[in-house]
Amino acid sequence: MFNKLFPNVELQDMITATNETLYMTIISVLGTLFLGIILGLLLFLSRPGGLWENKFLNWVTAAFVNVFRAIPFIILILLLFPFTDFLMGTIRGPKAALPALIIGAAPFYGRLVEIALREVDKGVVEAAKSMGAKNSTIIFKVLLKESMPALVSGLTVTAIALIGYTAVAGVIGAGGLGDFAYFYGFQRSDFDVVFVCTVLIVLIVFIFQFIGDILTRSLDKR
Amino acid sequence: MISIKELTKVFHTKDQDVTAVDHLDLNIQSGEIYGVIGYSGAGKSTFIRLLNRLEDPTSGSVTIDKQEITSMNKNDLRLARQEIGMIFQHFNLLWSRTVKDNIAFPLEIAKMPKEKREARVKELVELVGLKGRENAYPSQLSGGQKQRVGIARALANKPKVLLCDEATSALDPETTDSILDLLVDINEKLGLTIILITHEMHVIRKICHRVAVMENGKVVEQGDVLDVFLHPKRPVTKKFVDQVMGDPDQDHSLDLIHENYKSGKVLRLHFVGESTNQALISELSREFKIDLNILHGKITQTQKGAYGTLFVHVEGDQDEIERAQAYIQDTSVEVEVIPNVQ
């Protein structure tokens, strides 16, 4: 039945491609989380009236974020080739896609982090100050903790965008479902392969969204 | 205990400078409940934030328990703040933490070890009457309960001073009273000095020992609550006093009194402090051959005794009435004859 409907689909290839997509997504989500939180904190803390008010730092961070968000992802990959080569020692395969994925997504997530932090009640920060809290305590125990649901739902949105990016990265030979759909499906005119790859990507997106929603809900005690 | 000298805060905005607190001098005794009252924009919110330097003053000094807050470096200030509790109008609890963990937060900041922390939290939960709600999240609590958590949190590190920033302004009257009772209770039990700012004279009347009235960044009047109630000097103070007392002189019922009582005398009795505890009216009717009829009035309780005005109609022999008046004058009650239409 399956073979009749999808004559060109090899199960083993599909599993490999799915694993590559999952690998790229998960590692880049982790990288984006780390870099995005740092960018978001820098944006939030250095703004006027912030804990580390600093015009220069704020300008530099905002410029970095805005520039990298403005570059279309496909061009960013090409632009980063030398950097990727230097960092990873290769420009092909799932590993080589990671720098571009993270640098492409982190500024986006950074903005979401900034928005989430801005939503934290100023009064709570003031209360922590009145108790004699250090800035580091305010950052880790108040700001990040109180904005957790927004940080998680923001990360879910970013992760889903990243799944899309991994498919784009496939076009330059990063591996994964996008790569497979293009080279083994589209170019050979085996549209059943394209179809199965699409279904698998949609499935992955749904799973990420589902996990994100559950986490957000369980963290939100408001 | 707390001395404030020449304290000034100027906010610079684009088009102008706003002086929120203007060369303010104030001395607050250890163990007293000191109220600062003023309308919004009077500078009281800025004033209380200057005390623990949530706002940095433009000039002037604040000294709490011999430590000059205004000259401290960041680290000393952090340690000093651990000994100054603060509660807020909107409670400012961490919604991601349970009641228990909210109260434990200042203890974590002060680096108290975990076992000690748990014992202290338990004490505090009992002190503010929240037993059984330890594991609830703030969103599951009523406004009054949230403020109780705020109070427990502010008391966690055994502060010397408690600052209350409009602590009851977001609560309904009944809850306000229960929170005020709790503050008085804490003040008496722990000997804690409390400074509160409010725009409600009711709060001042109910729990404060002394009061300062703020207007345009300055203290325009201050003193014992009872004195201020009795002899408000400034128009703004008078308005606040009228907030709780009503203005008896302008009450329209006075006209009715004059219409209805054509004979005898109408007296106005002014009660201040102790005398309210004496049974003055029943003494008068026992000692003198007069008939007393209470017409109108209001007596209210402050931390330093009762205060209020009572209008009574007296009927009887002219001499007897005058002797009764003399008798009243010997007590601490002030008496005044309201001109009667004969």
XYZ file of C-alpha atoms in Angstrom:
564
model
C 0.000 0.000 0.000
C 2.666 2.462 1.163
C 5.014 1.366 -1.622
C 2.302 1.772 -4.195
C 1.395 5.278 -3.129
C 4.972 6.446 -2.539
C 7.101 4.307 -4.875
C 10.235 6.404 -4.499
C 10.248 6.790 -0.726
C 12.961 4.821 1.085
C 12.199 4.590 4.804
C 15.857 4.554 5.835
C 16.610 7.749 3.921
C 13.636 9.441 5.494
C 14.758 8.530 9.001
C 18.239 9.894 8.294
C 16.836 13.138 6.878
C 14.444 13.552 9.811
C 17.277 12.990 12.271
C 19.352 15.630 10.510
C 16.501 18.128 10.661
C 15.935 17.377 14.350
C 19.659 17.682 15.050
C 19.895 21.072 13.320
C 16.719 22.333 14.965
C 17.529 21.262 18.505
C 21.145 22.450 18.526
C 20.234 25.755 16.878
C 17.326 26.289 19.300
C 19.728 25.825 22.201
C 22.253 28.194 20.623
C 19.519 30.725 19.850
C 18.190 30.490 23.390
C 21.611 31.264 24.830
C 22.555 34.042 22.419
C 19.033 35.468 22.276
C 18.761 35.773 26.063
C 22.088 37.588 26.136
C 21.012 39.963 23.355
C 17.588 40.523 24.915
C 19.114 41.224 28.331
C 21.631 43.629 26.828
C 18.888 45.466 24.966
C 16.662 45.634 28.029
C 19.282 46.460 30.666
C 21.151 49.100 28.683
C 18.104 51.080 27.646
C 17.373 54.444 29.295
C 16.265 53.861 32.864
C 17.526 50.262 32.789
C 19.727 48.547 35.345
C 22.884 49.095 33.239
C 21.799 52.231 31.410
C 24.390 52.753 28.643
C 23.633 54.554 25.408
C 26.605 53.143 23.499
C 25.992 49.521 24.471
C 22.316 49.915 23.663
C 23.092 51.363 20.255
C 25.628 48.648 19.362
C 23.326 45.812 20.421
C 20.337 47.295 18.644
C 22.401 47.820 15.480
C 23.643 44.203 15.540
C 20.128 42.878 16.073
C 18.574 45.067 13.389
C 21.209 44.347 10.758
C 21.137 40.570 11.158
C 17.360 40.538 11.249
C 17.232 42.488 8.023
C 19.375 40.045 6.021
C 17.321 37.365 4.260
C 18.298 33.956 5.575
C 19.390 32.472 2.275
C 21.801 35.380 1.782
C 23.004 35.150 5.375
C 24.088 31.543 4.738
C 26.099 32.573 1.710
C 27.527 35.590 3.533
C 28.651 33.426 6.438
C 30.439 30.809 4.300
C 33.965 31.957 5.260
C 33.003 32.230 8.933
C 31.366 28.780 8.855
C 34.380 27.286 7.146
C 36.655 28.774 9.792
C 34.452 27.731 12.716
C 33.270 24.282 11.609
C 35.958 23.328 9.121
C 33.304 22.543 6.495
C 30.554 24.287 4.578
C 28.450 21.201 3.971
C 26.202 19.038 6.131
C 23.991 19.721 9.151
C 26.876 20.972 11.293
C 27.782 23.650 8.777
C 24.254 25.035 8.896
C 24.401 25.749 12.623
C 26.265 29.111 12.673
C 23.925 30.642 10.098
C 20.850 29.214 11.852
C 21.868 30.597 15.225
C 23.040 33.969 13.955
C 19.889 34.263 11.883
C 17.472 33.382 14.680
C 19.144 34.843 17.795
C 18.476 38.529 16.946
C 14.823 37.685 16.347
C 14.594 35.830 19.638
C 16.569 38.631 21.312
C 13.797 41.082 20.427
C 11.178 38.693 21.798
C 13.214 38.396 25.009
C 13.387 42.186 25.277
C 9.618 42.452 24.876
C 9.088 39.728 27.489
C 11.374 41.512 29.966
C 9.574 44.801 29.386
C 6.352 43.108 30.458
C 7.781 42.349 33.904
C 6.107 44.595 36.476
C 8.476 47.464 37.344
C 7.113 47.401 40.868
C 8.469 43.892 41.405
C 11.937 45.007 40.369
C 11.589 47.957 42.709
C 10.529 45.613 45.516
C 13.612 43.443 44.919
C 15.806 46.551 45.031
C 14.175 47.619 48.279
C 15.161 44.250 49.758
C 18.780 44.914 48.880
C 19.028 42.522 45.926
C 22.096 42.586 43.702
C 21.669 43.220 40.003
C 22.503 39.585 39.268
C 19.747 38.461 41.653
C 17.305 40.829 39.984
C 18.247 39.477 36.545
C 18.117 35.769 37.341
C 15.539 35.554 40.105
C 13.177 38.333 39.095
C 13.420 39.364 35.441
C 14.047 35.987 33.802
C 11.896 34.073 36.274
C 8.888 36.370 36.025
C 9.010 36.497 32.226
C 9.412 32.724 31.824
C 6.072 31.989 30.092
C 6.741 34.713 27.503
C 10.328 33.492 27.070
C 9.130 29.944 26.423
C 6.339 30.902 24.041
C 8.778 33.192 22.235
C 11.212 30.315 21.948
C 8.465 28.123 20.510
C 7.792 30.673 17.788
C 11.521 30.941 17.110
C 11.973 27.162 17.018
C 9.271 26.830 14.392
C 10.891 29.564 12.320
C 14.152 27.627 12.715
C 12.589 24.440 11.341
C 11.727 26.495 8.283
C 15.302 27.828 8.124
C 16.738 24.283 8.255
C 14.745 23.451 5.136
C 16.121 26.535 3.409
C 19.633 25.562 4.492
C 18.996 22.246 2.767
C 19.204 23.955 -0.580
C 22.910 24.623 -0.038
C 23.431 21.021 1.020
C 22.945 21.130 4.767
C 21.086 17.828 4.824
C 17.758 17.242 6.503
C 14.247 17.056 5.127
C 14.491 20.273 3.076
C 17.647 19.099 1.380
C 16.101 15.682 0.707
C 12.886 17.124 -0.671
C 14.822 19.362 -3.044
C 17.536 17.073 -4.352
C 15.819 13.690 -4.190
C 12.251 14.861 -4.695
C 12.025 17.997 -6.735
C 15.066 17.557 -8.991
C 14.180 13.957 -9.806
C 10.516 14.880 -10.190
C 9.602 12.350 -7.483
C 6.846 14.393 -5.930
C 5.842 11.629 -3.529
C 9.182 12.257 -1.806
C 8.452 15.996 -1.581
C 5.049 15.166 -0.136
C 6.360 12.814 2.574
C 9.089 15.317 3.531
C 6.434 18.027 3.879
C 4.277 15.840 6.088
C 7.248 15.049 8.297
C 8.210 18.737 8.655
C 4.631 19.712 9.509
C 4.597 16.918 12.085
C 7.796 18.214 13.682
C 6.355 21.742 13.794
C 3.203 20.463 15.506
C 5.208 18.564 18.082
C 7.314 21.633 18.919
C 4.209 23.815 19.183
C 2.514 21.250 21.418
C 5.476 20.995 23.784
C 5.839 24.784 23.857
C 2.190 25.314 24.694
C 2.240 22.779 27.521
C 5.398 24.299 29.020
C 4.049 27.834 28.790
C 0.815 26.848 30.456
C 2.474 24.991 33.299
C 4.848 27.913 33.974
C 2.173 30.598 34.001
C 0.867 31.076 37.545
C -0.720 34.460 36.912
C 15.936 57.329 64.984
C 15.386 58.779 61.543
C 16.490 62.264 60.749
C 15.919 63.910 57.435
C 17.681 67.160 56.656
C 17.160 69.538 53.777
C 16.097 66.638 51.580
C 15.503 67.736 48.001
C 14.684 65.903 44.804
C 14.487 67.635 41.473
C 13.359 65.767 38.365
C 14.701 67.098 35.103
C 12.316 66.763 32.224
C 12.757 68.081 28.726
C 10.975 71.373 29.186
C 11.293 72.015 32.911
C 12.642 71.045 36.299
C 10.142 69.644 38.764
C 10.943 69.873 42.461
C 9.134 66.880 43.924
C 10.620 67.184 47.409
C 11.734 70.601 48.537
C 14.204 71.073 51.421
C 12.303 68.759 53.688
C 13.250 68.370 57.359
C 11.726 65.677 59.528
C 12.604 63.729 62.652
C 10.990 60.419 63.416
C 11.245 58.724 66.792
C 12.049 55.088 67.330
C 8.935 52.907 67.657
C 6.432 55.432 66.413
C 3.981 55.188 63.536
C 4.561 58.284 61.492
C 2.105 59.247 58.797
C 2.725 61.505 55.845
C -0.433 62.665 54.146
C -0.879 64.649 50.983
C -2.790 64.756 47.719
C -1.307 63.066 44.688
C 1.488 65.167 43.313
C 2.426 66.466 46.754
C 5.697 64.549 46.549
C 5.003 61.939 49.195
C 5.727 58.960 46.940
C 9.068 60.450 45.965
C 9.733 61.254 49.605
C 9.339 57.659 50.793
C 11.513 56.394 47.895
C 14.260 58.773 48.931
C 14.390 57.139 52.361
C 15.803 53.864 50.999
C 17.212 55.542 47.906
C 15.003 53.893 45.343
C 15.327 57.483 44.162
C 18.626 59.259 44.700
C 18.209 62.679 46.310
C 19.434 65.822 44.573
C 20.671 67.170 47.906
C 20.154 66.747 51.632
C 20.610 63.768 53.919
C 18.721 60.840 55.388
C 20.060 59.186 58.518
C 18.467 56.004 59.796
C 19.669 54.632 63.116
C 22.943 56.598 62.944
C 23.715 55.366 59.434
C 23.710 58.043 56.805
C 21.858 56.410 53.927
C 22.535 59.225 51.513
C 26.324 58.921 51.656
C 26.557 55.123 51.303
C 28.181 53.298 48.411
C 26.192 50.719 46.468
C 27.203 47.729 48.536
C 26.597 49.343 51.929
C 23.272 50.587 50.648
C 22.269 47.053 49.694
C 23.056 45.838 53.194
C 21.253 48.795 54.769
C 18.184 48.131 52.631
C 17.967 44.646 54.094
C 17.164 46.368 57.380
C 14.517 48.642 55.899
C 11.323 46.819 54.965
C 8.972 48.243 52.398
C 5.403 47.471 51.336
C 3.648 48.777 48.272
C 0.243 49.867 47.043
C 0.156 47.134 44.428
C 1.898 44.564 46.647
C 4.604 43.823 44.048
C 4.766 40.100 44.754
C 6.531 37.692 42.417
C 3.671 35.851 40.771
C 5.933 32.954 39.838
C 6.564 32.155 43.505
C 4.246 30.757 46.158
C 3.425 32.684 49.332
C 6.152 30.777 51.131
C 8.776 31.452 48.469
C 7.819 35.122 48.201
C 8.427 35.526 51.915
C 11.684 33.586 51.603
C 12.980 35.853 48.826
C 14.488 38.583 51.030
C 16.047 35.820 53.158
C 17.680 34.360 50.039
C 18.993 37.823 49.257
C 20.423 38.048 52.774
C 21.988 34.591 52.212
C 20.269 32.872 55.108
C 20.835 29.072 55.042
C 17.892 26.992 53.885
C 16.852 25.341 57.178
C 16.853 28.664 59.032
C 14.934 30.198 56.186
C 12.146 27.664 56.438
C 11.745 28.214 60.164
C 11.679 31.987 59.740
C 9.090 31.777 56.939
C 6.891 29.658 59.175
C 7.074 32.264 61.942
C 6.213 35.055 59.527
C 3.291 33.202 57.970
C 1.815 32.849 61.433
C 2.543 36.458 62.371
C 0.528 37.819 59.458
C -2.232 35.214 59.751
C -1.722 33.294 56.519
C -1.392 29.812 57.918
C -2.686 27.208 55.491
C -2.066 29.428 52.430
C 1.713 28.913 52.248
C 1.638 27.054 48.961
C -0.835 29.287 47.177
C 0.298 31.557 44.353
C -0.390 35.294 44.611
C -3.023 35.043 41.867
C -5.047 32.799 44.156
C -5.111 35.348 46.998
C -7.373 38.298 47.772
C -5.968 41.825 47.938
C -5.785 41.771 51.718
C -3.974 38.433 51.725
C -1.514 39.706 49.130
C -0.691 42.671 51.330
C -0.188 40.288 54.250
C 2.383 38.452 52.155
C 3.936 41.840 51.357
C 4.136 42.641 55.062
C 5.612 39.249 55.952
C 8.188 39.686 53.206
C 9.074 43.179 54.405
C 9.543 41.906 57.965
C 11.567 38.825 57.013
C 15.004 40.261 57.736
C 13.854 41.843 61.013
C 14.065 45.423 59.834
C 14.253 48.449 62.106
C 11.985 50.483 59.896
C 8.980 49.656 57.760
C 8.109 51.963 54.881
C 4.518 51.786 53.660
C 3.836 53.264 50.261
C 0.042 53.753 50.063
C -0.199 50.237 51.467
C -3.975 50.229 51.805
C -5.018 52.434 48.900
C -5.863 49.490 46.654
C -7.950 47.728 49.301
C -11.602 47.985 50.252
C -12.478 49.696 53.586
C -12.909 46.498 55.557
C -9.653 44.961 54.338
C -7.918 48.298 54.927
C -8.932 48.148 58.582
C -7.663 44.596 59.023
C -4.304 45.513 57.448
C -4.068 48.616 59.651
C -4.797 46.487 62.721
C -1.985 44.181 61.654
C 0.415 47.124 61.326
C -0.478 48.395 64.805
C -0.044 44.867 66.127
C 3.417 44.601 64.571
C 4.364 48.058 65.793
C 3.471 47.084 69.350
C 4.848 43.532 69.287
C 8.141 44.242 67.549
C 8.618 47.887 68.462
C 9.066 48.582 64.796
C 9.171 52.150 63.510
C 6.643 52.591 60.723
C 6.557 55.391 58.196
C 3.535 55.446 55.962
C 2.348 57.703 53.228
C -1.300 57.943 52.296
C -3.960 60.241 50.952
C -6.576 58.868 53.340
C -7.006 60.694 56.635
C -8.789 57.609 57.909
C -5.469 55.739 57.891
C -3.722 58.530 59.801
C -6.540 58.723 62.332
C -6.638 55.001 62.919
C -3.004 54.109 63.459
C -0.583 57.053 63.406
C 0.974 58.692 66.426
C 2.292 61.675 64.545
C 1.503 63.110 61.172
C 3.051 65.435 58.621
C 0.993 67.108 55.927
C 2.764 67.526 52.611
C 1.990 70.041 49.905
C 4.163 70.958 46.916
C 7.112 68.948 48.197
C 7.124 70.602 51.606
C 5.857 69.634 55.035
C 3.335 72.369 55.772
C 2.146 71.073 59.113
C 3.174 68.350 61.524
C 2.581 67.165 65.055
C 0.628 64.709 67.191
C -2.316 63.344 65.272
C -4.734 64.610 67.908
C -3.346 68.154 67.842
C -3.507 68.266 64.095
C -7.072 67.025 64.207
C -7.997 69.576 66.814
C -6.256 72.646 65.457
C -5.648 72.203 61.753
C -3.866 75.366 60.678
C -3.549 75.035 56.945
C -6.514 74.804 54.570
C -5.135 71.556 53.157
C -4.970 70.037 56.645
C -8.486 71.167 57.404
C -9.690 69.460 54.257
C -8.068 66.210 55.335
C -9.577 66.451 58.805
C -12.991 67.065 57.271
C -12.469 63.891 55.243
C -13.060 61.812 58.360
C -15.003 64.204 60.574
C -17.239 66.006 58.176
C -17.379 69.746 58.810
C -19.760 70.025 61.793
C -20.060 73.821 61.629
C -21.295 73.802 58.112
C -23.631 70.944 58.593
C -27.102 71.888 57.488
C -28.568 70.111 60.492
C -27.476 73.084 62.651
C -30.218 75.148 61.087
C -32.723 72.501 62.010
C -31.436 72.476 65.563
C -32.038 76.193 65.870
C -35.471 75.873 64.409
C -36.538 73.112 66.743
C -35.084 74.268 70.058
C -36.383 77.679 70.960
C -35.790 77.416 74.687
C -32.787 76.412 76.749
C -29.285 76.361 75.345
C -27.461 74.480 72.635
C -23.903 73.626 73.633
C -21.088 72.388 71.541
C -18.796 69.998 73.388
C -15.375 69.407 71.970
C -13.802 66.156 73.109
C -10.045 65.754 72.969
C -8.177 62.695 74.169
C -8.755 61.174 77.591
C -12.023 62.870 78.528
C -14.007 60.792 76.094
C -13.636 57.897 78.458
C -15.550 59.736 81.174
C -19.276 59.428 81.201
C -19.697 63.192 80.996
C -23.282 63.318 79.827
C -24.629 60.997 82.503
C -22.597 62.814 85.165
C -24.134 66.118 84.160
C -27.658 64.853 84.322
C -26.984 63.274 87.694
C -25.222 66.244 89.296
C -27.383 69.053 87.967
C -31.096 69.533 87.604
C -31.013 69.782 83.867
C -32.276 67.780 80.913
C -29.779 66.894 78.240
C -30.645 65.945 74.745
C -27.944 64.824 72.342
C -28.647 66.439 68.997
C -25.856 65.705 66.683
C -22.172 64.880 66.661
C -19.339 62.611 65.851
C -16.662 61.101 68.017
C -13.778 59.232 66.504
C -10.906 57.236 67.950
C -7.243 57.979 67.266
C -4.129 56.217 68.587
C -3.847 58.909 71.266
C -7.455 58.952 72.459
C -10.790 60.086 71.128
C -11.607 63.240 69.334
C -14.885 64.749 68.289
C -17.708 67.190 68.651
C -21.109 66.754 70.224
C -24.057 69.125 70.098
C -26.381 68.911 73.078
C -29.508 70.757 73.964
C -29.796 71.715 77.653
C -33.042 72.605 79.305
C -33.491 73.738 82.877
C -32.963 76.583 85.300
C -30.623 79.275 83.905
C -28.273 79.168 86.944
C -28.185 75.416 86.919
C -27.190 75.430 83.250
C -24.378 77.890 83.945
C -23.091 75.766 86.836
C -23.133 72.752 84.536
C -21.140 74.702 81.960
C -18.550 75.600 84.577
C -18.365 71.955 85.569
C -17.659 70.916 81.986
C -14.962 73.549 81.714
C -13.122 71.866 84.588
C -12.761 68.716 82.516
C -10.669 68.643 79.381
C -13.782 69.010 77.269
C -14.100 72.380 75.596
C -17.559 73.881 75.710
C -19.122 76.607 73.660
C -22.637 78.022 73.575
C -24.169 78.088 70.154
C -25.994 81.427 69.760
C -29.623 80.551 70.054
C -32.607 82.116 68.464
C -34.730 83.090 71.460
